[in-house]
PDB file of C-alpha atoms in Angstrom:
ATOM      1  CA  MET A   1       0.000   0.000   0.000  1.00 41.00           C
ATOM      2  CA  SER A   2       1.338   3.400  -0.933  1.00 44.00           C
ATOM      3  CA  LEU A   3       2.310   5.789   1.826  1.00 48.00           C
ATOM      4  CA  ASP A   4       0.567   8.513  -0.197  1.00 51.00           C
ATOM      5  CA  ARG A   5      -3.127   8.212   0.633  1.00 51.00           C
ATOM      6  CA  ASN A   6      -4.027   9.832  -2.697  1.00 50.00           C
ATOM      7  CA  LEU A   7      -2.638   6.727  -4.425  1.00 53.00           C
ATOM      8  CA  ARG A   8      -4.279   4.272  -2.041  1.00 54.00           C
ATOM      9  CA  LYS A   9      -6.174   1.430  -3.699  1.00 56.00           C
ATOM     10  CA  GLU A  10      -7.989  -1.560  -2.246  1.00 58.00           C
ATOM     11  CA  PRO A  11      -6.702  -4.798  -3.821  1.00 61.00           C
ATOM     12  CA  VAL A  12      -9.331  -7.406  -4.636  1.00 63.00           C
ATOM     13  CA  PHE A  13      -8.216 -11.007  -5.125  1.00 67.00           C
ATOM     14  CA  ASN A  14      -9.377 -14.510  -4.358  1.00 73.00           C
ATOM     15  CA  ASP A  15      -7.803 -17.382  -2.452  1.00 74.00           C
ATOM     16  CA  ASP A  16      -6.395 -18.974  -5.612  1.00 83.00           C
ATOM     17  CA  LEU A  17      -4.053 -16.087  -6.360  1.00 84.00           C
ATOM     18  CA  ALA A  18      -1.346 -17.091  -3.871  1.00 83.00           C
ATOM     19  CA  ALA A  19      -1.305 -20.658  -5.197  1.00 84.00           C
ATOM     20  CA  CYS A  20      -1.106 -19.425  -8.803  1.00 87.00           C
ATOM     21  CA  ILE A  21       1.830 -17.173  -7.945  1.00 88.00           C
ATOM     22  CA  THR A  22       3.588 -20.055  -6.164  1.00 86.00           C
ATOM     23  CA  CYS A  23       3.051 -22.386  -9.133  1.00 87.00           C
ATOM     24  CA  GLY A  24       4.178 -19.776 -11.628  1.00 87.00           C
ATOM     25  CA  THR A  25       0.920 -19.588 -13.581  1.00 88.00           C
ATOM     26  CA  VAL A  26       0.674 -15.960 -12.468  1.00 88.00           C
ATOM     27  CA  VAL A  27       3.825 -13.824 -12.633  1.00 88.00           C
ATOM     28  CA  VAL A  28       4.080 -10.662 -10.550  1.00 89.00           C
ATOM     29  CA  LYS A  29       5.667  -7.770 -12.453  1.00 90.00           C
ATOM     30  CA  PRO A  30       6.392  -4.113 -11.627  1.00 91.00           C
ATOM     31  CA  ASP A  31       4.578  -1.186 -13.256  1.00 89.00           C
ATOM     32  CA  VAL A  32       4.412  -1.012 -17.046  1.00 91.00           C
ATOM     33  CA  ARG A  33       6.740   1.580 -18.540  1.00 92.00           C
ATOM     34  CA  GLU A  34       5.422   1.390 -22.078  1.00 93.00           C
ATOM     35  CA  PHE A  35       3.727  -0.772 -24.682  1.00 92.00           C
ATOM     36  CA  THR A  36       5.166  -1.565 -28.076  1.00 91.00           C
ATOM     37  CA  GLU A  37       3.325  -3.071 -31.012  1.00 89.00           C
ATOM     38  CA  SER A  38       3.485  -6.594 -29.570  1.00 90.00           C
ATOM     39  CA  SER A  39       5.186  -6.363 -26.155  1.00 93.00           C
ATOM     40  CA  ALA A  40       5.072  -4.746 -22.735  1.00 93.00           C
ATOM     41  CA  VAL A  41       8.121  -3.092 -21.183  1.00 94.00           C
ATOM     42  CA  PHE A  42       8.205  -2.937 -17.378  1.00 94.00           C
ATOM     43  CA  GLU A  43       9.951  -0.527 -15.023  1.00 92.00           C
ATOM     44  CA  ASP A  44      12.689  -3.027 -14.177  1.00 92.00           C
ATOM     45  CA  GLY A  45      13.631  -3.268 -17.869  1.00 91.00           C
ATOM     46  CA  SER A  46      12.115  -6.713 -18.425  1.00 92.00           C
ATOM     47  CA  VAL A  47      10.048  -7.247 -21.548  1.00 93.00           C
ATOM     48  CA  MET A  48       7.096  -9.553 -22.187  1.00 91.00           C
ATOM     49  CA  GLU A  49       6.921 -10.446 -25.855  1.00 92.00           C
ATOM     50  CA  ASN A  50       3.990 -11.549 -28.024  1.00 92.00           C
ATOM     51  CA  VAL A  51       1.313  -9.892 -25.900  1.00 91.00           C
ATOM     52  CA  ASP A  52      -2.113 -10.576 -27.396  1.00 91.00           C
ATOM     53  CA  VAL A  53      -4.434  -8.923 -24.867  1.00 91.00           C
ATOM     54  CA  VAL A  54      -4.029  -6.241 -22.189  1.00 91.00           C
ATOM     55  CA  ILE A  55      -6.754  -6.008 -19.539  1.00 87.00           C
ATOM     56  CA  PHE A  56      -6.995  -2.736 -17.618  1.00 84.00           C
ATOM     57  CA  ALA A  57      -8.470  -3.723 -14.237  1.00 77.00           C
ATOM     58  CA  THR A  58      -9.803  -0.282 -13.412  1.00 73.00           C
ATOM     59  CA  GLY A  59     -12.677  -1.473 -11.268  1.00 70.00           C
ATOM     60  CA  TYR A  60     -16.412  -1.338 -11.853  1.00 69.00           C
ATOM     61  CA  SER A  61     -19.297   1.086 -11.630  1.00 71.00           C
ATOM     62  CA  TYR A  62     -22.398   0.559  -9.518  1.00 70.00           C
ATOM     63  CA  ALA A  63     -25.916   1.385 -10.638  1.00 73.00           C
ATOM     64  CA  TYR A  64     -29.529   0.772  -9.660  1.00 76.00           C
ATOM     65  CA  PRO A  65     -31.452   0.941 -12.941  1.00 81.00           C
ATOM     66  CA  PHE A  66     -34.743   0.045 -11.215  1.00 83.00           C
ATOM     67  CA  ILE A  67     -34.854   3.293  -9.175  1.00 81.00           C
ATOM     68  CA  ASP A  68     -34.168   6.957  -9.790  1.00 82.00           C
ATOM     69  CA  ASP A  69     -30.387   7.360  -9.743  1.00 77.00           C
ATOM     70  CA  SER A  70     -30.699  10.634  -7.827  1.00 76.00           C
ATOM     71  CA  LEU A  71     -31.877   8.731  -4.753  1.00 81.00           C
ATOM     72  CA  VAL A  72     -28.471   7.100  -4.345  1.00 80.00           C
ATOM     73  CA  LYS A  73     -26.122   9.628  -5.974  1.00 75.00           C
ATOM     74  CA  ASN A  74     -25.812  13.393  -5.667  1.00 69.00           C
ATOM     75  CA  SER A  75     -25.201  16.011  -8.377  1.00 62.00           C
ATOM     76  CA  ASN A  76     -21.485  15.069  -8.492  1.00 65.00           C
ATOM     77  CA  ASN A  77     -22.380  11.444  -9.237  1.00 64.00           C
ATOM     78  CA  LYS A  78     -21.140  10.343  -5.812  1.00 75.00           C
ATOM     79  CA  VAL A  79     -22.983   7.937  -3.531  1.00 79.00           C
ATOM     80  CA  SER A  80     -24.854  10.156  -1.106  1.00 83.00           C
ATOM     81  CA  LEU A  81     -26.523   8.018   1.545  1.00 88.00           C
ATOM     82  CA  TYR A  82     -26.879   8.984   5.175  1.00 90.00           C
ATOM     83  CA  LYS A  83     -24.609   6.643   7.146  1.00 91.00           C
ATOM     84  CA  GLY A  84     -24.265   4.664   3.925  1.00 89.00           C
ATOM     85  CA  ILE A  85     -27.913   3.518   4.085  1.00 91.00           C
ATOM     86  CA  PHE A  86     -30.654   6.152   3.780  1.00 92.00           C
ATOM     87  CA  PRO A  87     -31.305   8.568   0.862  1.00 90.00           C
ATOM     88  CA  PRO A  88     -31.644  11.975   2.560  1.00 88.00           C
ATOM     89  CA  THR A  89     -33.865  13.375  -0.210  1.00 85.00           C
ATOM     90  CA  LEU A  90     -36.812  11.047   0.414  1.00 86.00           C
ATOM     91  CA  GLU A  91     -39.861  12.697   1.948  1.00 85.00           C
ATOM     92  CA  LYS A  92     -40.492   9.613   4.072  1.00 87.00           C
ATOM     93  CA  THR A  93     -37.972   6.999   5.168  1.00 87.00           C
ATOM     94  CA  THR A  94     -39.294   4.009   3.257  1.00 89.00           C
ATOM     95  CA  MET A  95     -36.071   2.712   1.717  1.00 90.00           C
ATOM     96  CA  GLY A  96     -32.633   1.694   2.926  1.00 91.00           C
ATOM     97  CA  VAL A  97     -29.659   0.550   0.841  1.00 90.00           C
ATOM     98  CA  ILE A  98     -27.812  -2.349   2.465  1.00 92.00           C
ATOM     99  CA  GLY A  99     -24.245  -3.347   1.597  1.00 89.00           C
ATOM    100  CA  LEU A 100     -23.228  -0.301  -0.469  1.00 86.00           C
ATOM    101  CA  VAL A 101     -20.181   0.373   1.705  1.00 86.00           C
ATOM    102  CA  GLN A 102     -16.635  -0.872   1.430  1.00 82.00           C
ATOM    103  CA  SER A 103     -16.116  -1.726   5.057  1.00 80.00           C
ATOM    104  CA  LEU A 104     -12.532  -2.447   6.049  1.00 79.00           C
ATOM    105  CA  GLY A 105     -13.841  -5.526   7.789  1.00 83.00           C
ATOM    106  CA  GLY A 106     -16.365  -8.298   7.217  1.00 84.00           C
ATOM    107  CA  ILE A 107     -19.186  -7.515   4.776  1.00 87.00           C
ATOM    108  CA  PRO A 108     -21.831  -9.863   6.331  1.00 90.00           C
ATOM    109  CA  PRO A 109     -21.625  -8.408   9.879  1.00 91.00           C
ATOM    110  CA  THR A 110     -21.604  -4.866   8.477  1.00 92.00           C
ATOM    111  CA  SER A 111     -24.704  -5.561   6.396  1.00 93.00           C
ATOM    112  CA  ASP A 112     -26.322  -7.271   9.386  1.00 94.00           C
ATOM    113  CA  VAL A 113     -26.047  -4.186  11.596  1.00 94.00           C
ATOM    114  CA  GLN A 114     -27.130  -1.966   8.697  1.00 94.00           C
ATOM    115  CA  ALA A 115     -30.256  -4.058   8.146  1.00 95.00           C
ATOM    116  CA  ARG A 116     -31.109  -4.124  11.854  1.00 95.00           C
ATOM    117  CA  TRP A 117     -30.951  -0.329  12.067  1.00 94.00           C
ATOM    118  CA  ALA A 118     -32.813   0.166   8.772  1.00 95.00           C
ATOM    119  CA  ILE A 119     -35.692  -2.024   9.968  1.00 94.00           C
ATOM    120  CA  ARG A 120     -36.001  -0.065  13.200  1.00 94.00           C
ATOM    121  CA  VAL A 121     -35.985   3.242  11.314  1.00 94.00           C
ATOM    122  CA  ILE A 122     -38.561   2.128   8.732  1.00 93.00           C
ATOM    123  CA  THR A 123     -40.847   0.686  11.442  1.00 93.00           C
ATOM    124  CA  GLY A 124     -40.627   3.922  13.425  1.00 91.00           C
ATOM    125  CA  LYS A 125     -38.650   2.581  16.390  1.00 92.00           C
ATOM    126  CA  CYS A 126     -35.721   4.872  15.545  1.00 91.00           C
ATOM    127  CA  ARG A 127     -35.822   8.334  14.020  1.00 91.00           C
ATOM    128  CA  LEU A 128     -33.464  10.028  11.574  1.00 92.00           C
ATOM    129  CA  PRO A 129     -32.425  13.683  11.929  1.00 91.00           C
ATOM    130  CA  PRO A 130     -33.957  16.323   9.632  1.00 91.00           C
ATOM    131  CA  LYS A 131     -32.949  16.405   5.970  1.00 90.00           C
ATOM    132  CA  GLU A 132     -30.731  19.491   6.410  1.00 90.00           C
ATOM    133  CA  ILE A 133     -28.703  17.854   9.172  1.00 92.00           C
ATOM    134  CA  MET A 134     -28.257  14.635   7.200  1.00 90.00           C
ATOM    135  CA  ILE A 135     -26.955  16.550   4.163  1.00 87.00           C
ATOM    136  CA  LYS A 136     -24.617  18.579   6.389  1.00 89.00           C
ATOM    137  CA  GLU A 137     -23.220  15.402   7.970  1.00 88.00           C
ATOM    138  CA  LEU A 138     -22.739  13.872   4.509  1.00 84.00           C
ATOM    139  CA  ASP A 139     -20.652  16.878   3.458  1.00 81.00           C
ATOM    140  CA  GLU A 140     -18.546  16.563   6.614  1.00 83.00           C
ATOM    141  CA  GLU A 141     -18.029  12.845   6.014  1.00 80.00           C
ATOM    142  CA  GLU A 142     -16.745  13.554   2.484  1.00 76.00           C
ATOM    143  CA  GLY A 143     -14.014  15.738   3.968  1.00 73.00           C
ATOM    144  CA  GLU A 144     -13.122  13.081   6.532  1.00 73.00           C
ATOM    145  CA  LYS A 145     -12.904  10.376   3.857  1.00 71.00           C
ATOM    146  CA  LYS A 146     -10.619  12.522   1.746  1.00 69.00           C
ATOM    147  CA  CYS A 147      -8.342  12.909   4.769  1.00 69.00           C
ATOM    148  CA  TRP A 148      -8.329   9.188   5.575  1.00 67.00           C
ATOM    149  CA  PHE A 149      -8.565   7.547   2.170  1.00 65.00           C
ATOM    150  CA  GLY A 150      -7.427  10.236  -0.266  1.00 62.00           C
ATOM    151  CA  ARG A 151     -10.757  10.244  -2.113  1.00 61.00           C
ATOM    152  CA  SER A 152     -14.041  11.711  -0.921  1.00 53.00           C
ATOM    153  CA  GLU A 153     -16.073   9.559  -3.341  1.00 60.00           C
ATOM    154  CA  THR A 154     -14.771   6.288  -1.928  1.00 67.00           C
ATOM    155  CA  LEU A 155     -17.148   3.798  -0.338  1.00 74.00           C
ATOM    156  CA  SER A 156     -14.484   2.807   2.189  1.00 76.00           C
ATOM    157  CA  THR A 157     -15.285   3.141   5.862  1.00 83.00           C
ATOM    158  CA  ASP A 158     -13.571   2.150   9.082  1.00 84.00           C
ATOM    159  CA  TYR A 159     -15.119  -1.093  10.307  1.00 88.00           C
ATOM    160  CA  VAL A 160     -14.919  -0.662  14.090  1.00 90.00           C
ATOM    161  CA  SER A 161     -16.054   2.971  14.299  1.00 89.00           C
ATOM    162  CA  TYR A 162     -18.845   2.356  11.781  1.00 91.00           C
ATOM    163  CA  MET A 163     -20.138  -0.698  13.638  1.00 93.00           C
ATOM    164  CA  ASP A 164     -19.990   1.147  16.959  1.00 92.00           C
ATOM    165  CA  GLU A 165     -21.896   4.086  15.501  1.00 92.00           C
ATOM    166  CA  LEU A 166     -24.694   2.016  13.993  1.00 93.00           C
ATOM    167  CA  SER A 167     -24.987  -0.217  17.071  1.00 94.00           C
ATOM    168  CA  SER A 168     -25.372   2.893  19.239  1.00 93.00           C
ATOM    169  CA  PHE A 169     -28.348   3.926  17.067  1.00 94.00           C
ATOM    170  CA  ILE A 170     -29.897   0.487  17.546  1.00 93.00           C
ATOM    171  CA  GLY A 171     -29.200   0.390  21.281  1.00 92.00           C
ATOM    172  CA  CYS A 172     -26.925  -2.652  21.224  1.00 92.00           C
ATOM    173  CA  LYS A 173     -23.539  -0.956  21.614  1.00 92.00           C
ATOM    174  CA  LEU A 174     -21.628  -2.605  24.421  1.00 90.00           C
ATOM    175  CA  ASN A 175     -20.755  -0.599  27.522  1.00 92.00           C
ATOM    176  CA  ILE A 176     -17.257  -1.914  28.097  1.00 91.00           C
ATOM    177  CA  THR A 177     -16.881  -0.172  31.486  1.00 92.00           C
ATOM    178  CA  HIS A 178     -20.046  -1.753  32.817  1.00 92.00           C
ATOM    179  CA  LEU A 179     -18.998  -5.099  31.361  1.00 92.00           C
ATOM    180  CA  PHE A 180     -15.667  -5.015  33.238  1.00 93.00           C
ATOM    181  CA  LEU A 181     -17.622  -4.598  36.472  1.00 93.00           C
ATOM    182  CA  THR A 182     -20.197  -7.296  35.763  1.00 93.00           C
ATOM    183  CA  ASP A 183     -18.328  -9.845  33.641  1.00 94.00           C
ATOM    184  CA  PRO A 184     -14.530  -9.225  33.722  1.00 93.00           C
ATOM    185  CA  LYS A 185     -13.687 -12.407  31.814  1.00 94.00           C
ATOM    186  CA  LEU A 186     -15.913 -11.474  28.891  1.00 94.00           C
ATOM    187  CA  ALA A 187     -14.832  -7.825  29.018  1.00 93.00           C
ATOM    188  CA  TRP A 188     -11.176  -8.876  28.760  1.00 93.00           C
ATOM    189  CA  GLN A 189     -11.889 -10.920  25.627  1.00 92.00           C
ATOM    190  CA  VAL A 190     -13.901  -8.112  24.023  1.00 91.00           C
ATOM    191  CA  PHE A 191     -11.446  -5.326  24.842  1.00 92.00           C
ATOM    192  CA  PHE A 192      -8.203  -7.128  24.023  1.00 91.00           C
ATOM    193  CA  GLY A 193      -9.553  -9.552  21.410  1.00 88.00           C
ATOM    194  CA  PRO A 194     -10.852  -9.027  17.874  1.00 88.00           C
ATOM    195  CA  CYS A 195     -13.937  -6.943  17.146  1.00 89.00           C
ATOM    196  CA  SER A 196     -16.135  -9.933  16.412  1.00 89.00           C
ATOM    197  CA  PRO A 197     -19.788  -9.545  15.333  1.00 91.00           C
ATOM    198  CA  TYR A 198     -20.930 -11.461  18.432  1.00 93.00           C
ATOM    199  CA  GLN A 199     -20.348  -8.438  20.654  1.00 93.00           C
ATOM    200  CA  PHE A 200     -23.162  -6.588  18.866  1.00 93.00           C
ATOM    201  CA  ARG A 201     -25.516  -9.381  19.922  1.00 94.00           C
ATOM    202  CA  LEU A 202     -24.692  -9.310  23.633  1.00 93.00           C
ATOM    203  CA  THR A 203     -27.262  -6.695  24.573  1.00 91.00           C
ATOM    204  CA  GLY A 204     -30.154  -4.624  23.269  1.00 90.00           C
ATOM    205  CA  PRO A 205     -32.559  -5.477  20.421  1.00 90.00           C
ATOM    206  CA  GLY A 206     -31.553  -8.679  18.676  1.00 90.00           C
ATOM    207  CA  LYS A 207     -29.733 -10.029  21.719  1.00 91.00           C
ATOM    208  CA  TRP A 208     -28.505 -13.608  21.297  1.00 93.00           C
ATOM    209  CA  GLU A 209     -28.035 -15.851  24.321  1.00 93.00           C
ATOM    210  CA  GLY A 210     -25.123 -17.701  22.689  1.00 94.00           C
ATOM    211  CA  ALA A 211     -23.077 -14.554  22.011  1.00 93.00           C
ATOM    212  CA  ARG A 212     -21.078 -14.738  25.256  1.00 94.00           C
ATOM    213  CA  LYS A 213     -20.066 -18.356  24.732  1.00 94.00           C
ATOM    214  CA  ALA A 214     -19.175 -17.662  21.084  1.00 93.00           C
ATOM    215  CA  ILE A 215     -16.806 -14.844  22.109  1.00 94.00           C
ATOM    216  CA  LEU A 216     -15.126 -16.874  24.843  1.00 93.00           C
ATOM    217  CA  ASN A 217     -14.573 -19.820  22.464  1.00 92.00           C
ATOM    218  CA  GLN A 218     -13.633 -17.915  19.299  1.00 89.00           C
ATOM    219  CA  TRP A 219      -9.875 -18.447  19.666  1.00 88.00           C
ATOM    220  CA  ASN A 220     -10.335 -22.179  20.295  1.00 87.00           C
ATOM    221  CA  ARG A 221     -12.422 -22.504  17.122  1.00 84.00           C
ATOM    222  CA  THR A 222      -9.841 -20.570  15.133  1.00 82.00           C
ATOM    223  CA  ILE A 223      -6.968 -22.780  16.314  1.00 84.00           C
ATOM    224  CA  GLN A 224      -8.985 -25.980  15.930  1.00 80.00           C
ATOM    225  CA  ALA A 225      -9.476 -25.293  12.229  1.00 74.00           C
ATOM    226  CA  THR A 226      -5.694 -25.348  11.700  1.00 78.00           C
ATOM    227  CA  ARG A 227      -5.126 -28.682  13.438  1.00 77.00           C
ATOM    228  CA  LYS A 228      -4.970 -32.071  11.789  1.00 74.00           C
ATOM    229  CA  ARG A 229      -7.999 -34.283  12.054  1.00 71.00           C
ATOM    230  CA  VAL A 230      -7.706 -36.716  14.931  1.00 68.00           C
ATOM    231  CA  VAL A 231      -8.344 -40.286  13.764  1.00 65.00           C
ATOM    232  CA  SER A 232      -9.571 -42.709  16.373  1.00 65.00           C
ATOM    233  CA  SER A 233      -7.444 -45.804  16.976  1.00 60.00           C
ATOM    234  CA  HIS A 234      -8.508 -49.090  15.393  1.00 56.00           C
ATOM    235  CA  THR A 235     -10.635 -51.275  17.608  1.00 54.00           C
ATOM    236  CA  GLN A 236      -9.163 -54.638  18.535  1.00 57.00           C
ATOM    237  CA  SER A 237     -10.486 -57.648  16.633  1.00 57.00           C
ATOM    238  CA  SER A 238     -12.633 -60.135  18.492  1.00 65.00           C
ATOM    239  CA  PRO A 239     -11.188 -63.630  19.209  1.00 72.00           C
ATOM    240  CA  VAL A 240     -13.536 -65.227  16.654  1.00 69.00           C
ATOM    241  CA  ILE A 241     -12.428 -62.911  13.843  1.00 75.00           C
ATOM    242  CA  LEU A 242      -8.787 -63.438  14.786  1.00 72.00           C
ATOM    243  CA  LEU A 243      -9.249 -67.239  14.663  1.00 73.00           C
ATOM    244  CA  LEU A 244     -10.870 -67.027  11.213  1.00 74.00           C
ATOM    245  CA  LYS A 245      -7.952 -64.954   9.950  1.00 73.00           C
ATOM    246  CA  LEU A 246      -5.463 -67.543  11.233  1.00 76.00           C
ATOM    247  CA  ILE A 247      -7.346 -70.332   9.414  1.00 80.00           C
ATOM    248  CA  LEU A 248      -8.207 -68.554   6.151  1.00 78.00           C
ATOM    249  CA  ILE A 249      -4.862 -66.899   5.457  1.00 79.00           C
ATOM    250  CA  PRO A 250      -2.912 -70.217   5.307  1.00 79.00           C
ATOM    251  CA  LEU A 251      -5.668 -71.777   3.176  1.00 80.00           C
ATOM    252  CA  LEU A 252      -5.557 -68.885   0.705  1.00 79.00           C
ATOM    253  CA  PHE A 253      -1.798 -69.101   0.577  1.00 74.00           C
ATOM    254  CA  ALA A 254      -1.940 -72.835  -0.088  1.00 77.00           C
ATOM    255  CA  ALA A 255      -4.521 -72.368  -2.840  1.00 77.00           C
ATOM    256  CA  LEU A 256      -2.306 -69.748  -4.471  1.00 75.00           C
ATOM    257  CA  LEU A 257       0.681 -72.118  -4.469  1.00 74.00           C
ATOM    258  CA  ALA A 258      -1.454 -74.904  -5.935  1.00 72.00           C
ATOM    259  CA  CYS A 259      -2.550 -72.681  -8.779  1.00 70.00           C
ATOM    260  CA  CYS A 260       1.014 -71.699  -9.524  1.00 67.00           C
ATOM    261  CA  TYR A 261       2.075 -75.344  -9.540  1.00 63.00           C
ATOM    262  CA  LEU A 262      -0.714 -76.395 -11.934  1.00 63.00           C
ATOM    263  CA  PHE A 263      -0.056 -73.630 -14.415  1.00 59.00           C
TER     264      PHE A 263
END
């Protein structure tokens, strides 16, 4: 990742890439210096000859052709959703966009908290601020994103702060101070461990009774997945089976010798 945030890009690759690089089916090269009629010249001076196709992986554009584009994007063609979910221009909050953020964390837990808040807003259990305040906060967030990510139009957002913010709207944000007083063992795991989605199910609407146990056992499950499968030892043969083996094996051996002698 470049130290210059203006040049920061989020790489997207699958699990097969590392294996392909190891096997040599994919070759990692530096930046391209120039193209000739049939080759590519790289910054280190190496040349790849007989190039048939060049693919510019510049990303993709997002669109919702089934709704008015102005609901999701503003006049500068940037995604303009309050907290990455609600169109601020709607007269009534009857729609929420889920998953249109590039969270620097897990997508499923981010979408889960988004959906939980959106449902509470649409059903009237939570209220959004007035339109003017939402637009003002959107403008402020664009400046913050440009400071953090180098681009105000990016969909990137910090996972932990975003999850904490949305969970506070829902009423399920964990009070870590209170938790240290009531359940120190769990508080230690939450504070010094990873920000796992289970902690947003410990309290408030959508509380899950198994969340505490899942947090306390998360490291064991992670390590267990890296261990070899334990195979149980073979059970001892019964005396009857052992006796049959002692009788049949010599008979089979004798039959084999007889066949060899005849032929």
